[in-house]
Short mmCIF file of C-alpha atoms in Angstrom, two decimals:
data_model
loop_
_atom_site.label_atom_id
_atom_site.label_comp_id
_atom_site.label_asym_id
_atom_site.label_seq_id
_atom_site.Cartn_x
_atom_site.Cartn_y
_atom_site.Cartn_z
CA SER A 1 -25.80 0.97 1.87
CA LEU A 2 -28.50 2.35 4.16
CA LEU A 3 -30.66 -0.76 3.70
CA ALA A 4 -27.65 -3.02 4.44
CA ALA A 5 -26.91 -1.07 7.62
CA SER A 6 -30.54 -1.38 8.71
CA PHE A 7 -30.65 -5.09 7.84
CA HIS A 8 -27.66 -5.75 10.11
CA GLY A 9 -28.92 -3.54 12.92
CA HIS A 10 -26.61 -0.54 12.39
CA PRO A 11 -23.48 -2.22 13.85
CA ALA A 12 -21.26 0.83 13.24
CA ARG A 13 -23.11 2.66 16.01
CA LYS A 14 -21.31 0.37 18.47
CA LEU A 15 -17.90 0.86 16.87
CA GLU A 16 -15.33 3.61 16.35
CA LEU A 17 -14.24 3.58 12.71
CA ILE A 18 -10.82 4.69 11.51
CA GLY A 19 -10.70 5.17 7.74
CA VAL A 20 -7.43 5.27 5.79
CA THR A 21 -7.49 6.61 2.23
CA GLY A 22 -4.87 7.49 -0.38
CA THR A 23 -3.26 5.86 -3.42
CA ASN A 24 -0.32 4.21 -1.65
CA GLY A 25 0.34 3.17 1.93
CA LYS A 26 -3.24 2.38 2.97
CA THR A 27 -2.61 -1.29 3.76
CA THR A 28 0.53 -0.77 5.85
CA THR A 29 -0.97 2.22 7.66
CA ALA A 30 -4.18 0.38 8.53
CA TRP A 31 -2.28 -2.72 9.67
CA LEU A 32 0.05 -0.72 11.93
CA ILE A 33 -2.81 1.29 13.47
CA ARG A 34 -4.45 -2.03 14.34
CA ASP A 35 -1.15 -3.24 15.86
CA ILE A 36 -0.93 -0.17 18.08
CA LEU A 37 -4.53 -0.45 19.28
CA LYS A 38 -3.97 -4.14 19.98
CA SER A 39 -0.81 -3.29 21.97
CA VAL A 40 -2.81 -1.04 24.30
CA GLY A 41 -5.40 -3.76 24.89
CA GLU A 42 -8.11 -2.75 22.42
CA LYS A 43 -9.86 -5.49 20.43
CA THR A 44 -9.87 -4.19 16.89
CA GLY A 45 -11.28 -5.17 13.52
CA LEU A 46 -9.44 -4.66 10.22
CA ILE A 47 -10.93 -4.32 6.73
CA GLY A 48 -8.44 -4.06 3.89
CA THR A 49 -6.74 -5.20 0.72
CA VAL A 50 -4.77 -8.14 2.11
CA VAL A 51 -7.01 -9.52 4.86
CA ASN A 52 -10.02 -8.79 7.03
CA MET A 53 -9.67 -9.43 10.77
CA VAL A 54 -12.24 -9.77 13.54
CA GLY A 55 -9.91 -9.40 16.50
CA ASP A 56 -7.31 -12.10 15.73
CA GLU A 57 -9.62 -14.12 13.46
CA GLU A 58 -8.97 -13.89 9.73
CA VAL A 59 -11.99 -13.48 7.46
CA PRO A 60 -11.92 -13.97 3.65
CA GLN A 61 -11.33 -10.76 1.70
CA HIS A 62 -12.62 -9.83 -1.78
CA LEU A 63 -12.38 -6.04 -2.28
CA THR A 64 -10.38 -3.26 -0.59
CA THR A 65 -13.67 -1.85 0.70
CA PRO A 66 -16.37 -4.56 0.56
CA ASP A 67 -19.78 -4.01 -0.99
CA PRO A 68 -22.45 -2.79 1.46
CA MET A 69 -24.03 -6.11 2.55
CA GLU A 70 -20.64 -7.75 3.09
CA LEU A 71 -19.27 -4.62 4.78
CA GLN A 72 -22.19 -4.27 7.18
CA GLY A 73 -22.08 -8.01 7.88
CA LEU A 74 -18.40 -7.69 8.79
CA LEU A 75 -19.13 -4.74 11.06
CA ARG A 76 -21.90 -6.77 12.71
CA ARG A 77 -19.47 -9.63 13.40
CA MET A 78 -16.93 -7.18 14.82
CA ALA A 79 -19.46 -5.49 17.08
CA ASP A 80 -20.79 -8.84 18.31
CA ALA A 81 -17.21 -10.04 18.96
CA GLY A 82 -16.57 -7.09 21.27
CA CYS A 83 -14.39 -4.96 19.02
CA ARG A 84 -14.27 -1.31 19.98
CA TYR A 85 -12.38 -0.05 16.93
CA VAL A 86 -12.39 -0.95 13.23
CA VAL A 87 -9.57 0.20 10.97
CA MET A 88 -10.68 0.29 7.35
CA GLU A 89 -8.94 0.92 4.06
CA VAL A 90 -11.24 3.26 2.18
CA SER A 91 -11.01 3.22 -1.61
CA ALA A 92 -12.02 6.06 -3.91
CA HIS A 93 -14.38 3.65 -5.69
CA ALA A 94 -16.17 2.92 -2.40
CA LEU A 95 -16.56 6.61 -1.65
CA GLU A 96 -17.69 7.53 -5.17
CA LEU A 97 -20.18 4.64 -5.32
CA ARG A 98 -21.54 5.53 -1.85
CA LYS A 99 -20.72 2.15 -0.31
CA LEU A 100 -20.11 3.96 2.98
CA ALA A 101 -23.33 5.97 3.06
CA GLY A 102 -24.65 6.14 6.62
CA LEU A 103 -21.24 5.51 8.23
CA SER A 104 -19.32 8.11 10.22
CA PHE A 105 -15.64 7.84 11.15
CA ALA A 106 -13.89 8.81 14.36
CA ILE A 107 -10.68 9.37 12.36
CA GLY A 108 -9.94 9.73 8.66
CA ALA A 109 -6.30 9.51 7.49
CA PHE A 110 -4.91 10.64 4.12
CA THR A 111 -1.60 9.17 2.93
CA ASN A 112 -1.03 10.55 -0.59
CA LEU A 113 -2.60 10.86 -4.04
CA THR A 114 -0.89 9.77 -7.24
CA GLN A 115 -2.11 8.52 -10.60
CA ASP A 116 -4.26 5.40 -10.48
CA HIS A 117 -7.78 4.32 -11.47
CA LEU A 118 -8.13 7.04 -14.10
CA ASP A 119 -10.08 4.51 -16.16
CA PHE A 120 -12.83 5.08 -13.58
CA HIS A 121 -12.30 8.64 -12.32
CA LYS A 122 -11.17 10.16 -15.68
CA SER A 123 -9.01 12.90 -14.09
CA MET A 124 -6.87 13.51 -11.02
CA GLU A 125 -9.35 16.18 -9.93
CA GLU A 126 -12.22 13.66 -9.98
CA TYR A 127 -10.02 11.12 -8.17
CA ALA A 128 -9.14 13.68 -5.48
CA ALA A 129 -12.77 14.71 -5.08
CA ALA A 130 -13.72 11.08 -4.45
CA LYS A 131 -11.00 10.66 -1.80
CA ALA A 132 -12.02 13.92 -0.12
CA LEU A 133 -15.51 12.54 0.51
CA LEU A 134 -14.05 10.64 3.48
CA PHE A 135 -13.29 13.89 5.26
CA GLU A 136 -16.92 14.95 5.07
CA ARG A 137 -17.84 12.08 7.39
CA CYS A 138 -15.04 12.21 9.99
CA ASN A 139 -14.81 13.67 13.48
CA LYS A 140 -11.05 14.29 13.02
CA ALA A 141 -8.61 14.02 10.12
CA ALA A 142 -4.89 13.18 9.86
CA ILE A 143 -3.47 14.61 6.61
CA ASN A 144 -0.07 14.44 4.92
CA ILE A 145 0.57 18.05 3.92
CA ASP A 146 3.82 17.19 2.10
CA ASP A 147 1.69 15.54 -0.61
CA GLU A 148 0.67 17.90 -3.41
CA TRP A 149 -3.01 17.00 -2.79
CA GLY A 150 -2.75 17.37 0.98
CA GLY A 151 -3.91 20.99 0.82
CA TYR A 152 -6.96 19.96 -1.21
CA MET A 153 -7.92 17.36 1.39
CA ARG A 154 -7.39 19.86 4.18
CA GLU A 155 -9.61 22.46 2.48
CA HIS A 156 -12.41 19.95 1.91
CA ALA A 157 -12.33 18.45 5.39
CA LYS A 158 -15.40 19.28 7.46
CA CYS A 159 -13.67 18.48 10.75
CA PRO A 160 -10.55 19.46 12.74
CA VAL A 161 -7.36 18.52 10.86
CA PHE A 162 -4.10 17.16 12.37
CA THR A 163 -1.25 17.57 9.89
CA TYR A 164 2.02 15.70 9.47
CA SER A 165 5.11 16.53 7.45
CA GLU A 166 8.82 15.99 7.04
CA THR A 167 9.48 19.49 5.73
CA LYS A 168 6.86 21.90 7.12
CA LEU A 169 7.52 23.17 10.64
CA GLU A 170 3.89 24.30 11.05
CA ALA A 171 2.70 20.68 10.94
CA ASP A 172 1.31 19.09 14.12
CA LEU A 173 3.65 16.10 13.68
CA ILE A 174 7.12 16.47 12.19
CA ALA A 175 9.74 13.83 11.29
CA LYS A 176 13.36 14.85 11.89
CA ASP A 177 16.80 13.17 11.74
CA ILE A 178 15.63 10.54 9.24
CA ARG A 179 17.98 7.58 8.86
CA LEU A 180 17.46 4.91 6.20
CA SER A 181 18.95 1.43 5.86
CA SER A 182 18.22 -1.68 3.80
CA THR A 183 16.24 -3.17 6.69
CA ASN A 184 14.51 -0.28 8.50
CA VAL A 185 13.85 3.43 8.93
CA LYS A 186 14.57 5.56 11.99
CA PHE A 187 13.58 9.14 12.77
CA CYS A 188 12.55 11.47 15.57
CA ALA A 189 8.84 12.26 15.89
CA LEU A 190 8.00 15.68 17.29
CA ALA A 191 4.36 16.20 18.29
CA MET A 192 2.39 17.79 21.12
CA ASN A 193 5.57 19.09 22.79
CA SER A 194 6.97 15.56 22.94
CA LEU A 195 9.94 14.05 21.11
CA GLU A 196 10.33 10.30 20.63
CA ARG A 197 12.64 8.14 18.53
CA VAL A 198 10.87 5.94 16.00
CA SER A 199 12.23 2.69 14.56
CA LEU A 200 10.24 0.69 12.01
CA GLU A 201 11.52 -2.55 10.46
CA ILE A 202 10.20 -1.71 6.98
CA PRO A 203 12.78 -0.13 4.66
CA GLY A 204 12.17 2.81 2.32
CA LYS A 205 11.59 6.56 2.65
CA PHE A 206 7.86 5.97 2.12
CA SER A 207 7.88 4.02 5.39
CA VAL A 208 8.60 7.29 7.20
CA TYR A 209 5.36 8.73 5.82
CA ASN A 210 3.41 5.55 6.58
CA ALA A 211 4.73 5.68 10.14
CA MET A 212 3.75 9.34 10.49
CA SER A 213 0.23 8.57 9.27
CA VAL A 214 -0.01 5.84 11.89
CA ILE A 215 1.36 8.08 14.66
CA ALA A 216 -1.02 10.91 13.72
CA ALA A 217 -4.08 8.64 13.78
CA ALA A 218 -3.06 7.01 17.06
CA LEU A 219 -2.44 10.39 18.70
CA LEU A 220 -5.95 11.45 17.67
CA LEU A 221 -7.18 8.30 19.45
CA ASN A 222 -5.37 9.52 22.59
CA VAL A 223 -2.63 6.89 22.55
CA PRO A 224 0.52 8.47 24.11
CA LEU A 225 3.41 9.10 21.71
CA ASN A 226 5.83 6.93 23.70
CA ARG A 227 3.40 3.97 23.58
CA ILE A 228 2.96 4.41 19.84
CA CYS A 229 6.70 4.42 19.20
CA GLU A 230 7.25 1.42 21.47
CA SER A 231 4.67 -0.54 19.47
CA LEU A 232 6.22 0.44 16.13
CA LYS A 233 9.61 -0.97 17.22
CA SER A 234 8.22 -4.51 17.23
CA ALA A 235 5.79 -4.09 14.31
CA LYS A 236 6.22 -6.32 11.29
CA GLY A 237 5.40 -5.38 7.73
CA VAL A 238 2.44 -6.52 5.71
CA LYS A 239 2.71 -9.40 3.28
CA GLY A 240 3.67 -8.07 -0.14
CA ARG A 241 4.75 -4.63 1.06
CA VAL A 242 8.55 -4.38 0.72
CA GLU A 243 8.59 -8.02 1.79
CA VAL A 244 12.06 -9.59 1.90
CA VAL A 245 12.21 -13.08 0.36
CA PRO A 246 14.98 -15.32 1.75
CA THR A 247 17.90 -16.06 -0.59
CA PRO A 248 21.01 -18.11 0.20
CA GLU A 249 23.41 -15.72 -1.52
CA ASP A 250 24.63 -12.14 -1.37
CA TYR A 251 21.66 -10.48 -3.05
CA THR A 252 18.18 -9.43 -1.92
CA ILE A 253 14.74 -10.10 -3.38
CA LEU A 254 11.82 -7.87 -2.42
CA ILE A 255 8.15 -8.42 -3.23
CA ASP A 256 6.17 -5.20 -3.35
CA TYR A 257 2.65 -4.29 -4.45
CA ALA A 258 3.87 -1.19 -6.34
CA HIS A 259 1.43 -1.01 -9.26
CA THR A 260 1.18 2.75 -9.76
CA PRO A 261 3.78 5.17 -11.16
CA ASP A 262 4.38 6.83 -7.79
CA ALA A 263 4.63 3.56 -5.86
CA LEU A 264 7.10 2.16 -8.40
CA GLU A 265 9.17 5.35 -8.27
CA ASN A 266 9.16 5.33 -4.47
CA VAL A 267 10.30 1.75 -4.05
CA ILE A 268 13.06 2.04 -6.68
CA LYS A 269 14.38 5.32 -5.26
CA SER A 270 14.26 3.96 -1.72
CA MET A 271 16.27 0.90 -2.66
CA LYS A 272 18.76 2.96 -4.69
CA GLU A 273 19.61 4.81 -1.47
CA VAL A 274 20.58 1.62 0.36
CA ALA A 275 21.42 -1.09 -2.21
CA PRO A 276 25.10 -2.14 -2.21
CA GLY A 277 24.78 -3.24 -5.85
CA ARG A 278 22.32 -2.77 -8.68
CA VAL A 279 18.61 -2.22 -8.33
CA VAL A 280 16.81 -4.57 -10.72
CA VAL A 281 13.05 -4.11 -11.12
CA LEU A 282 10.66 -6.65 -12.62
CA PHE A 283 7.14 -5.41 -13.34
CA GLY A 284 4.13 -5.42 -15.65
CA CYS A 285 0.79 -3.62 -15.73
CA GLY A 286 -2.70 -4.98 -15.17
CA GLY A 287 -5.02 -5.59 -18.09
CA ASP A 288 -8.46 -3.94 -18.31
CA ARG A 289 -7.20 -1.12 -16.08
CA ASP A 290 -5.87 2.42 -16.50
CA LYS A 291 -3.82 2.29 -19.73
CA THR A 292 -2.40 5.79 -19.38
CA LYS A 293 -0.07 4.79 -16.54
CA ARG A 294 1.69 2.05 -18.57
CA PRO A 295 4.18 4.22 -20.52
CA ILE A 296 4.68 6.37 -17.41
CA MET A 297 5.70 3.30 -15.39
CA GLY A 298 7.95 2.17 -18.24
CA GLU A 299 9.68 5.55 -18.27
CA ILE A 300 10.11 5.60 -14.47
CA ALA A 301 11.51 2.07 -14.30
CA ALA A 302 13.98 2.62 -17.16
CA ALA A 303 15.12 5.98 -15.80
CA LEU A 304 15.64 4.90 -12.19
CA ALA A 305 16.54 1.18 -12.09
CA ASP A 306 19.86 -0.22 -13.20
CA PHE A 307 18.12 -3.01 -15.10
CA VAL A 308 14.45 -3.62 -15.93
CA ILE A 309 12.59 -6.82 -16.74
CA ILE A 310 9.21 -6.11 -18.32
CA THR A 311 6.72 -8.92 -17.93
CA SER A 312 3.04 -9.67 -17.25
CA ASP A 313 1.02 -8.71 -14.19
CA ASN A 314 -2.67 -9.69 -14.35
CA PRO A 315 -3.35 -9.42 -18.10
CA ARG A 316 -7.04 -10.30 -17.64
CA THR A 317 -8.78 -10.14 -21.04
CA GLU A 318 -6.04 -8.13 -22.79
CA VAL A 319 -3.24 -9.64 -24.86
CA PRO A 320 -0.08 -9.54 -22.67
CA GLY A 321 2.06 -8.41 -25.60
CA ASP A 322 -0.20 -5.40 -26.15
CA ILE A 323 0.20 -4.33 -22.51
CA ILE A 324 3.98 -4.70 -22.77
CA ALA A 325 3.94 -2.60 -25.97
CA ASP A 326 2.14 0.16 -24.07
CA ILE A 327 4.83 0.04 -21.35
CA LEU A 328 7.64 0.11 -23.93
CA ALA A 329 6.23 3.32 -25.41
CA GLY A 330 7.62 5.11 -22.35
CA VAL A 331 10.97 3.31 -22.11
CA LYS A 332 13.81 5.67 -23.06
CA ALA A 333 16.83 3.46 -22.40
CA PRO A 334 19.20 1.36 -24.51
CA LYS A 335 18.10 -2.23 -25.06
CA SER A 336 21.05 -3.41 -22.97
CA ARG A 337 19.29 -2.05 -19.86
CA TYR A 338 16.01 -3.92 -20.18
CA LYS A 339 14.62 -7.28 -21.19
CA ILE A 340 11.14 -8.44 -22.16
CA ILE A 341 9.97 -11.82 -20.82
CA GLU A 342 6.20 -12.19 -21.10
CA ASP A 343 5.87 -15.20 -18.78
CA ARG A 344 6.22 -13.87 -15.21
CA SER A 345 7.63 -17.10 -13.74
CA GLU A 346 10.31 -17.22 -16.44
CA ALA A 347 11.05 -13.55 -15.82
CA ILE A 348 11.63 -14.18 -12.11
CA ALA A 349 13.90 -17.13 -12.92
CA TYR A 350 15.90 -14.91 -15.30
CA ALA A 351 16.31 -12.25 -12.62
CA ILE A 352 17.66 -14.82 -10.16
CA ASP A 353 19.94 -16.53 -12.70
CA ASN A 354 21.48 -13.21 -13.79
CA HIS A 355 21.88 -11.51 -10.42
CA MET A 356 25.13 -9.86 -9.34
CA GLU A 357 26.62 -9.52 -5.88
CA GLY A 358 24.79 -6.89 -3.82
CA ASP A 359 21.78 -6.66 -6.15
CA VAL A 360 18.34 -5.75 -4.86
CA ILE A 361 15.74 -7.39 -7.13
CA ILE A 362 12.26 -5.85 -6.81
CA LEU A 363 9.35 -7.99 -7.94
CA ALA A 364 6.78 -5.23 -8.32
CA GLY A 365 3.03 -5.28 -8.79
CA LYS A 366 1.72 -8.54 -7.34
CA GLY A 367 2.52 -8.02 -3.67
CA HIS A 368 0.22 -10.06 -1.45
CA GLU A 369 -1.55 -11.69 -4.41
CA THR A 370 -1.05 -15.44 -4.80
CA TYR A 371 -2.69 -15.67 -8.21
CA GLN A 372 -2.51 -14.35 -11.73
CA ILE A 373 -5.65 -13.43 -13.67
CA ILE A 374 -5.44 -14.59 -17.29
CA GLY A 375 -8.64 -14.06 -19.24
CA LYS A 376 -11.28 -14.27 -16.55
CA THR A 377 -9.58 -17.11 -14.67
CA LYS A 378 -7.53 -16.83 -11.48
CA GLN A 379 -4.53 -19.15 -11.67
CA HIS A 380 -2.40 -19.93 -8.62
CA MET A 381 0.89 -18.05 -8.71
CA ASP A 382 2.78 -17.14 -5.55
CA GLU A 383 6.06 -15.33 -6.21
CA ARG A 384 7.48 -16.59 -2.90
CA GLU A 385 7.00 -20.18 -4.12
CA ILE A 386 8.47 -19.39 -7.54
CA VAL A 387 11.59 -17.88 -5.96
CA ALA A 388 12.01 -20.73 -3.44
CA GLU A 389 11.52 -23.46 -6.05
CA HIS A 390 13.92 -21.88 -8.55
CA ILE A 391 16.62 -21.35 -5.93
CA LYS A 392 16.15 -24.96 -4.77
CA SER A 393 16.50 -26.25 -8.34
CA LYS A 394 19.71 -24.26 -8.79
CA ILE A 395 21.18 -25.70 -5.58
CA LYS A 396 20.35 -29.24 -6.71
CA ALA A 397 21.89 -28.60 -10.12
#
């Protein structure tokens, strides 16, 4: 990392870095922080899971946090292009493997911590310790103290901490009068003796927390609360994050990247609060990744959704049926409430063909991805195309 920084002329010294870490919400939070900075006239770079941006120019993306030579090369391009800020999703892997050695952050933001990547970190304590490394290299931190690991992050931060919460009145930013609908969230943000109404066109209770993370980070960058809230009104969601897919009938299809137990629970619960009909969830689990979360996700889906379709995600080098068997170990529901369809395209078609009026169908796990990894090969598979083509074939029929 240090050699890569030197090779590229230490570009980060000309930039203000904003790092966003946590299990869920990193991509949306980073994207919205970039939107706010752009709205106040700041040219900003973005490094993240879905896309990298140099100002408004898209750059190919490979990892959530790129390896050092690629990362420093991106920072060099951003500095040379006149960016002042760079918003970066910071993964626990990157922190643990010291990809960010030599970098310091103006702001570090913590969203939440739930089970994921325990194939690498071995325990939640190790996972938390890796995430906390970000707050050893920040000038200021924005931390969600409603999360059970928020206190841990706060204790390990070696900088001033700005807290946000829905429930704790001692927090620096508080969300009140929360209103949820199938299309957006609204609440009142109270911070720094100011009160502003917030409206964000991304449904789900988790969107309130994502919005608070964004507001907290922007406030630490000295953007006025009213400007932040004005920007959030017109903000659009990120591809594959509670993304609504057009349908011609009276049901809704959402594509969401939920691939952890907590993310799956959040999206199902959020849709249960607003769905006029059933909540149907279609999901699988990735191969060659944390196996311990598979039965947990099976249990969550079966307990919370009205109907579950268990299918493949990215099986990689594992046998898809073996992954599904691991998921089924946690399913405690009658067979009438779930169905197994190994082929993901066929599973999506089944969900559409068997929908009921008012259903919300959640296609969970793939999100922004437009491929499926089978063996060691990436095969094109875009769920938006699958939905559109199947609906079109039904209309023709």
